[in-house]
Amino acid sequence: MDIFHVMLIFGLATSLEVGIAGAGPPPVFNVLNFGAKGDGFADDTQAFSKAWAATCLATTGPPTMYVPKGRTFLVSPITFKGPCRFQKVLFQMEGTLIAPNDPRWWKGIDPSRWLQFQHVGTLNVFGGGIINGRGQNWWKQSCRDNPKPAITFEDCNDLWVRDLQSVDSPQVHMLLFNCQRATLSNLKMVAPELSPNTDGDDCISIGDLVNDVHIDQIVCGPGHGISIGSLGRYGSAASVEGITVRYSNFYGTTNGVRIKTWQGGKGFVRGIRFEHCNFTKVDNPVIIDQYYCDAPGNCPPQNINAVQISNVTYANLYGSSSTPVADIFHIMLIFGLASLLEVSIAGAGPPPVFNVLNFGAKGDGFADDTQAFSNAWAATCSATTGPPTMYVPKGRTLLVLPIIFKGPCRFRKVLFQVEGTLQIAPNDPRRWKGIDPSLWLQFQHVGTLNVFGGGDDCISTGDYVYDIDIESIICGPDNGKREGKDSGIG
């Protein structure tokens, strides 16, 4: 009674999380003390409801609702409502919670919720326990018509969920709705690969009106990867920004990191970063799709509004795809901008190499090899896997007339590896009659082109060049780096 003895004439005092010895240890409310059996057969829902009521009404604390280890509790749909009297509440789950295993048991009960926390501030849920949704019989039904997340947090600010395992959820394992400052860590979500409503979908899905989310160190697979969306359905306005996914691993997923929006939507998706991720046998590692549709034939093309996508960065993504590399970057934009930095993902097979000798080049220093070069470039630029390489072999001298290597090419990155010697043909200016002498070898409209293989200067900087940073170069055995140019032509 005398712990807080405050006498104010004019003033304001606030007491937050004050713990003073003498009041006794924080209270713990064990569900067994409220009638729970924990045998996996008796319905313990009422005992859980009573234990929560006592926990939420506690005036000292932080109070703890305790689910003991070594017990299995059958619990029907239940809502743990707040706000509670004490500012911070602990839910320590060391045992196993199981749901009714037959949808017929849910008759007359809202199937959209099983375990729901609502309006509980500063809630900590932890303990190493297991949440078993026993969703096998639900997977036979449409999750679109029978939504049923295993555990839902609604309007729970300053939330902390850690050290739990969710098994065989009927649909979404865990749903957060309108929660601010939430931290989720060391969680394991498990279901069979072919279960349609759990591992058959996204590992993590970011919905509308979400911002400032940091996702780290996720192991995802199988499933559909990590998705932002779908957004903008029925012309709605999306608002998603400040999402970062990093240091995560994807194994055998259909998709890797994905942004998906419907045609006709409005609003924005911006400030998105996918970085330091590794993909192993992932069908489509990187996807931006502004033509998302949930069923073939349901979405005819529309030349109208679209959700604006901007400031999206993919950086330091590595690994392998289970499909041809043409599908690694599946980007369909109506309006938007994305940057790809240091992205290296190998395809299902080695990147193709197009050797000019295989297209008829002689390489003897006498025959005109221009047509062979043109054919080899056409094959390189049309390749759907890659990055494709056009290869000029070492030890050969190839005579080439003026030629234009035109793009854009089908694959985003193209390599042109020259190890042999290209020699201009004809070698007498008088024989250039009717040929534009200002161009010999020209690359035009080719994005992300790498030309390499040896020759003269590694890097040559000519006139009217400024603001160039050159770092981490390995140069040799040619003539090094040079500024300026020689007299004459070279």
PDB file of C-alpha atoms in Angstrom, residues 19 31 70 132 167 172 194 229 269 313 333 335 362 473 475:
ATOM      1  CA  GLY A  19       9.452  -3.192 -10.050  1.00  0.00           C
ATOM      2  CA  VAL A  31      -3.372 -23.368 -17.168  1.00  0.00           C
ATOM      3  CA  GLY A  70       5.309 -32.224 -21.621  1.00  0.00           C
ATOM      4  CA  ASN A 132      -0.066 -27.874 -34.207  1.00  0.00           C
ATOM      5  CA  VAL A 167       3.227 -27.377 -37.498  1.00  0.00           C
ATOM      6  CA  VAL A 172      -1.323 -19.191 -42.771  1.00  0.00           C
ATOM      7  CA  LEU A 194       2.451 -30.432 -51.145  1.00  0.00           C
ATOM      8  CA  GLY A 229       1.608  -8.461 -52.591  1.00  0.00           C
ATOM      9  CA  VAL A 269       5.459   0.176 -53.629  1.00  0.00           C
ATOM     10  CA  THR A 313      17.118  -2.810 -55.378  1.00  0.00           C
ATOM     11  CA  LEU A 333       6.484  -3.588 -65.389  1.00  0.00           C
ATOM     12  CA  PHE A 335       5.174   1.690 -64.463  1.00  0.00           C
ATOM     13  CA  LYS A 362      38.104 -19.840 -91.053  1.00  0.00           C
ATOM     14  CA  ILE A 473      41.856  -4.184 -61.282  1.00  0.00           C
ATOM     15  CA  CYS A 475      45.855  -6.232 -65.381  1.00  0.00           C
TER      16      CYS A 475
END
